[in-house]
Amino acid sequence: MKKKRILLKVGSNTLTKETNNISRGKIEDIANQIAKLQDTCEFIIVSSGAIAVAKQFVKLESKRKELFVKQALASIGQPHLIRIYQEIFREYGLLSSQCLLSYSDFEKQESKVNITNTINVLVNNNYIPIINENDTVATHEIKFGDNDKLGALTASLLKADLFIIATNTNGIYTKTSIQNGTPETIKEVTDFKELADEVVSSKSSHGSGGMQSKIEAAEVTKKANIETWIVNGLEDNFILNAMENKVPFTKIK
């Protein structure tokens, strides 16, 4: 039986549970769900959080541009982030590996073939690739809108069956409901134009994304015929609950 390939994108806000520290409990929640689904699904994770982890350890002094400080923080935080994933995943019997990608990798045919082959070998050997942007070489602002677009490009390249964006809202809310202060989730989207009209631009506190970057990401996956789910990753069991339709989330077909 062919397993369903899921690309899960986890933003900083989800990983920190909207605090200033990485939440081990959240990573345990993700590991627990993957362990329960491993007979039917294979996972590839695109994870933010390197800068958030570094900020727990260090305060960098620099008169240089904020971008360089962020890149330095990412460099400090990335090995810590992967170590936390590996420790926790191991407790659930899961193997994990690190892959760092940059946007330029998606522009060269040779790189695309290499990424695909490497990740397929990992997945076929039951390793869960944990992907992040290679921030130390990233140039124009750190970059992929909190990895939303990186997740979408990776999902498309690796022919995922489903792209799940874990965020800090119950999916995308209708504009009117946000203005009324009673957020109401758009359950299913088939018309992209209508969706663009509903989006209220707001950035998340830790992330560099916001809803706009999630819509742009979903546009990339839609072109590749991949369904996108925008799910509230702050909740426990958010993947399992979405699969069983127990929670409100947005499905973009």
GROMACS .gro file of C-alpha atoms in nm:
model
  253
    1MET     CA    1   0.000   0.000   0.000
    2LYS     CA    2   0.135   0.338  -0.098
    3LYS     CA    3   0.152   0.572   0.199
    4LYS     CA    4  -0.004   0.916   0.181
    5ARG     CA    5   0.277   1.173   0.163
    6ILE     CA    6   0.213   1.469   0.391
    7LEU     CA    7   0.422   1.781   0.400
    8LEU     CA    8   0.373   1.948   0.738
    9LYS     CA    9   0.485   2.307   0.775
   10VAL     CA   10   0.524   2.423   1.134
   11GLY     CA   11   0.577   2.794   1.199
   12SER     CA   12   0.757   2.958   1.490
   13ASN     CA   13   0.430   3.058   1.652
   14THR     CA   14   0.314   2.698   1.668
   15LEU     CA   15   0.651   2.567   1.787
   16THR     CA   16   0.673   2.821   2.067
   17LYS     CA   17   0.301   2.800   2.148
   18GLU     CA   18   0.316   3.180   2.113
   19THR     CA   19   0.572   3.222   2.391
   20ASN     CA   20   0.940   3.314   2.362
   21ASN     CA   21   1.060   2.956   2.403
   22ILE     CA   22   1.040   2.645   2.187
   23SER     CA   23   0.775   2.415   2.335
   24ARG     CA   24   0.902   2.060   2.380
   25GLY     CA   25   0.540   1.967   2.447
   26LYS     CA   26   0.441   2.082   2.097
   27ILE     CA   27   0.717   1.877   1.937
   28GLU     CA   28   0.600   1.579   2.147
   29ASP     CA   29   0.247   1.639   2.020
   30ILE     CA   30   0.372   1.632   1.659
   31ALA     CA   31   0.581   1.318   1.721
   32ASN     CA   32   0.292   1.141   1.890
   33GLN     CA   33   0.061   1.208   1.594
   34ILE     CA   34   0.319   1.102   1.335
   35ALA     CA   35   0.383   0.780   1.531
   36LYS     CA   36   0.010   0.703   1.526
   37LEU     CA   37  -0.014   0.768   1.152
   38GLN     CA   38   0.307   0.603   1.039
   39ASP     CA   39   0.141   0.292   0.894
   40THR     CA   40  -0.062   0.496   0.645
   41CYS     CA   41   0.125   0.827   0.607
   42GLU     CA   42   0.481   0.940   0.548
   43PHE     CA   43   0.584   1.284   0.673
   44ILE     CA   44   0.821   1.553   0.558
   45ILE     CA   45   0.843   1.852   0.792
   46VAL     CA   46   0.932   2.209   0.709
   47SER     CA   47   1.007   2.369   1.043
   48SER     CA   48   1.082   2.725   1.144
   49GLY     CA   49   1.209   2.803   1.491
   50ALA     CA   50   1.590   2.827   1.463
   51ILE     CA   51   1.594   3.197   1.548
   52ALA     CA   52   1.343   3.148   1.830
   53VAL     CA   53   1.563   2.875   1.984
   54ALA     CA   54   1.877   3.089   1.959
   55LYS     CA   55   1.708   3.378   2.136
   56GLN     CA   56   1.665   3.150   2.439
   57PHE     CA   57   2.043   3.115   2.467
   58VAL     CA   58   2.204   3.431   2.340
   59LYS     CA   59   2.175   3.798   2.289
   60LEU     CA   60   2.396   3.898   1.998
   61GLU     CA   61   2.563   4.236   1.999
   62SER     CA   62   2.598   4.387   1.658
   63LYS     CA   63   2.595   4.722   1.487
   64ARG     CA   64   2.525   4.545   1.162
   65LYS     CA   65   2.195   4.520   0.983
   66GLU     CA   66   1.924   4.323   1.161
   67LEU     CA   67   1.933   4.070   0.877
   68PHE     CA   68   2.289   3.966   0.963
   69VAL     CA   69   2.198   3.928   1.329
   70LYS     CA   70   1.901   3.711   1.231
   71GLN     CA   71   2.122   3.499   1.008
   72ALA     CA   72   2.375   3.458   1.290
   73LEU     CA   73   2.095   3.364   1.532
   74ALA     CA   74   1.964   3.110   1.282
   75SER     CA   75   2.311   2.958   1.262
   76ILE     CA   76   2.327   2.924   1.641
   77GLY     CA   77   1.972   2.801   1.679
   78GLN     CA   78   1.947   2.548   1.396
   79PRO     CA   79   2.159   2.268   1.554
   80HIS     CA   80   1.972   2.313   1.883
   81LEU     CA   81   1.637   2.294   1.703
   82ILE     CA   82   1.732   1.972   1.525
   83ARG     CA   83   1.868   1.823   1.848
   84ILE     CA   84   1.535   1.887   2.023
   85TYR     CA   85   1.347   1.724   1.734
   86GLN     CA   86   1.583   1.425   1.728
   87GLU     CA   87   1.565   1.368   2.105
   88ILE     CA   88   1.187   1.384   2.118
   89PHE     CA   89   1.122   1.194   1.795
   90ARG     CA   90   1.354   0.916   1.914
   91GLU     CA   91   1.136   0.873   2.225
   92TYR     CA   92   0.848   0.794   1.988
   93GLY     CA   93   1.056   0.554   1.781
   94LEU     CA   94   1.091   0.804   1.496
   95LEU     CA   95   1.409   0.877   1.301
   96SER     CA   96   1.477   1.228   1.175
   97SER     CA   97   1.728   1.410   0.958
   98GLN     CA   98   1.808   1.770   0.871
   99CYS     CA   99   1.787   1.931   0.527
  100LEU     CA  100   1.866   2.298   0.469
  101LEU     CA  101   1.737   2.446   0.145
  102SER     CA  102   1.753   2.787  -0.016
  103TYR     CA  103   1.527   2.940  -0.279
  104SER     CA  104   1.792   2.915  -0.546
  105ASP     CA  105   1.780   2.536  -0.506
  106PHE     CA  106   1.434   2.542  -0.662
  107GLU     CA  107   1.556   2.733  -0.965
  108LYS     CA  108   1.818   2.483  -1.081
  109GLN     CA  109   1.712   2.156  -1.238
  110GLU     CA  110   2.013   1.970  -1.099
  111SER     CA  111   1.945   2.084  -0.742
  112LYS     CA  112   1.578   1.990  -0.775
  113VAL     CA  113   1.668   1.639  -0.886
  114ASN     CA  114   1.920   1.608  -0.601
  115ILE     CA  115   1.672   1.727  -0.338
  116THR     CA  116   1.406   1.487  -0.465
  117ASN     CA  117   1.639   1.187  -0.475
  118THR     CA  118   1.792   1.254  -0.133
  119ILE     CA  119   1.459   1.310   0.041
  120ASN     CA  120   1.305   1.005  -0.124
  121VAL     CA  121   1.593   0.789   0.004
  122LEU     CA  122   1.542   0.930   0.356
  123VAL     CA  123   1.165   0.877   0.351
  124ASN     CA  124   1.193   0.527   0.205
  125ASN     CA  125   1.423   0.438   0.495
  126ASN     CA  126   1.175   0.575   0.750
  127TYR     CA  127   1.365   0.896   0.821
  128ILE     CA  128   1.159   1.211   0.861
  129PRO     CA  129   1.337   1.499   0.686
  130ILE     CA  130   1.318   1.821   0.887
  131ILE     CA  131   1.368   2.104   0.643
  132ASN     CA  132   1.443   2.467   0.713
  133GLU     CA  133   1.562   2.752   0.503
  134ASN     CA  134   1.939   2.783   0.489
  135ASP     CA  135   1.920   3.123   0.658
  136THR     CA  136   2.293   3.191   0.664
  137VAL     CA  137   2.298   3.214   0.284
  138ALA     CA  138   1.954   3.366   0.239
  139THR     CA  139   1.977   3.714   0.093
  140HIS     CA  140   1.658   3.911   0.053
  141GLU     CA  141   1.494   3.928   0.399
  142ILE     CA  142   1.464   3.600   0.585
  143LYS     CA  143   1.278   3.487   0.341
  144PHE     CA  144   1.020   3.245   0.248
  145GLY     CA  145   0.750   3.417   0.457
  146ASP     CA  146   0.807   3.207   0.768
  147ASN     CA  147   0.870   2.906   0.546
  148ASP     CA  148   0.516   2.896   0.402
  149LYS     CA  149   0.647   2.925   0.051
  150LEU     CA  150   0.939   2.694   0.120
  151GLY     CA  151   0.684   2.437   0.236
  152ALA     CA  152   0.473   2.483  -0.076
  153LEU     CA  153   0.769   2.458  -0.315
  154THR     CA  154   0.896   2.149  -0.135
  155ALA     CA  155   0.551   1.987  -0.134
  156SER     CA  156   0.524   2.049  -0.509
  157LEU     CA  157   0.873   1.921  -0.583
  158LEU     CA  158   0.825   1.605  -0.374
  159LYS     CA  159   0.473   1.541  -0.510
  160ALA     CA  160   0.309   1.545  -0.169
  161ASP     CA  161  -0.052   1.429  -0.145
  162LEU     CA  162  -0.136   1.686   0.120
  163PHE     CA  163   0.021   2.011   0.243
  164ILE     CA  164  -0.066   2.103   0.604
  165ILE     CA  165   0.021   2.450   0.733
  166ALA     CA  166   0.011   2.458   1.113
  167THR     CA  167  -0.060   2.811   1.231
  168ASN     CA  168  -0.217   2.996   1.526
  169THR     CA  169  -0.572   3.035   1.391
  170ASN     CA  170  -0.849   2.789   1.304
  171GLY     CA  171  -0.769   2.829   0.936
  172ILE     CA  172  -0.866   3.137   0.738
  173TYR     CA  173  -1.145   3.352   0.877
  174THR     CA  174  -1.397   3.549   0.675
  175LYS     CA  175  -1.320   3.919   0.666
  176THR     CA  176  -1.661   4.018   0.806
  177SER     CA  177  -1.632   3.780   1.099
  178ILE     CA  178  -1.291   3.925   1.193
  179GLN     CA  179  -1.428   4.278   1.175
  180ASN     CA  180  -1.718   4.170   1.399
  181GLY     CA  181  -1.476   4.013   1.644
  182THR     CA  182  -1.633   3.667   1.601
  183PRO     CA  183  -1.381   3.480   1.381
  184GLU     CA  184  -1.551   3.231   1.154
  185THR     CA  185  -1.349   2.973   0.959
  186ILE     CA  186  -1.380   2.937   0.583
  187LYS     CA  187  -1.414   2.558   0.569
  188GLU     CA  188  -1.350   2.496   0.203
  189VAL     CA  189  -1.207   2.703  -0.079
  190THR     CA  190  -1.245   2.620  -0.443
  191ASP     CA  191  -1.232   2.970  -0.586
  192PHE     CA  192  -0.900   3.143  -0.528
  193LYS     CA  193  -1.018   3.488  -0.634
  194GLU     CA  194  -1.286   3.489  -0.366
  195LEU     CA  195  -1.029   3.383  -0.110
  196ALA     CA  196  -0.794   3.671  -0.189
  197ASP     CA  197  -1.076   3.914  -0.110
  198GLU     CA  198  -1.128   3.758   0.234
  199VAL     CA  199  -0.773   3.789   0.355
  200VAL     CA  200  -0.692   4.045   0.616
  201SER     CA  201  -0.320   4.107   0.631
  202SER     CA  202  -0.170   4.046   0.971
  203LYS     CA  203   0.169   3.905   1.062
  204SER     CA  204   0.218   3.654   1.338
  205SER     CA  205   0.414   3.762   1.643
  206HIS     CA  206   0.719   3.534   1.601
  207GLY     CA  207   0.683   3.438   1.241
  208SER     CA  208   0.746   3.637   0.929
  209GLY     CA  209   0.436   3.499   0.761
  210GLY     CA  210   0.078   3.595   0.826
  211MET     CA  211  -0.224   3.482   0.627
  212GLN     CA  212  -0.118   3.641   0.301
  213SER     CA  213   0.193   3.423   0.276
  214LYS     CA  214  -0.020   3.116   0.348
  215ILE     CA  215  -0.253   3.201   0.060
  216GLU     CA  216   0.044   3.252  -0.169
  217ALA     CA  217   0.181   2.917  -0.057
  218ALA     CA  218  -0.153   2.748  -0.124
  219GLU     CA  219  -0.152   2.900  -0.471
  220VAL     CA  220   0.179   2.725  -0.542
  221THR     CA  221   0.049   2.387  -0.421
  222LYS     CA  222  -0.282   2.429  -0.604
  223LYS     CA  223  -0.091   2.459  -0.932
  224ALA     CA  224   0.069   2.125  -0.847
  225ASN     CA  225  -0.278   1.977  -0.771
  226ILE     CA  226  -0.198   1.940  -0.401
  227GLU     CA  227  -0.467   2.005  -0.142
  228THR     CA  228  -0.368   2.248   0.135
  229TRP     CA  229  -0.505   2.250   0.489
  230ILE     CA  230  -0.457   2.548   0.719
  231VAL     CA  231  -0.492   2.411   1.070
  232ASN     CA  232  -0.456   2.545   1.423
  233GLY     CA  233  -0.126   2.392   1.533
  234LEU     CA  234  -0.157   2.530   1.887
  235GLU     CA  235  -0.420   2.264   1.962
  236ASP     CA  236  -0.313   1.915   2.065
  237ASN     CA  237  -0.368   1.642   1.804
  238PHE     CA  238  -0.428   1.904   1.536
  239ILE     CA  239  -0.344   1.667   1.246
  240LEU     CA  240  -0.555   1.376   1.371
  241ASN     CA  241  -0.845   1.605   1.462
  242ALA     CA  242  -0.841   1.770   1.119
  243MET     CA  243  -0.837   1.430   0.952
  244GLU     CA  244  -1.144   1.331   1.154
  245ASN     CA  245  -1.309   1.670   1.095
  246LYS     CA  246  -1.332   1.734   1.468
  247VAL     CA  247  -1.200   2.091   1.447
  248PRO     CA  248  -1.262   2.391   1.222
  249PHE     CA  249  -0.988   2.439   0.962
  250THR     CA  250  -0.958   2.561   0.603
  251LYS     CA  251  -0.925   2.319   0.314
  252ILE     CA  252  -0.801   2.464  -0.015
  253LYS     CA  253  -0.860   2.228  -0.305
   0.00000   0.00000   0.00000
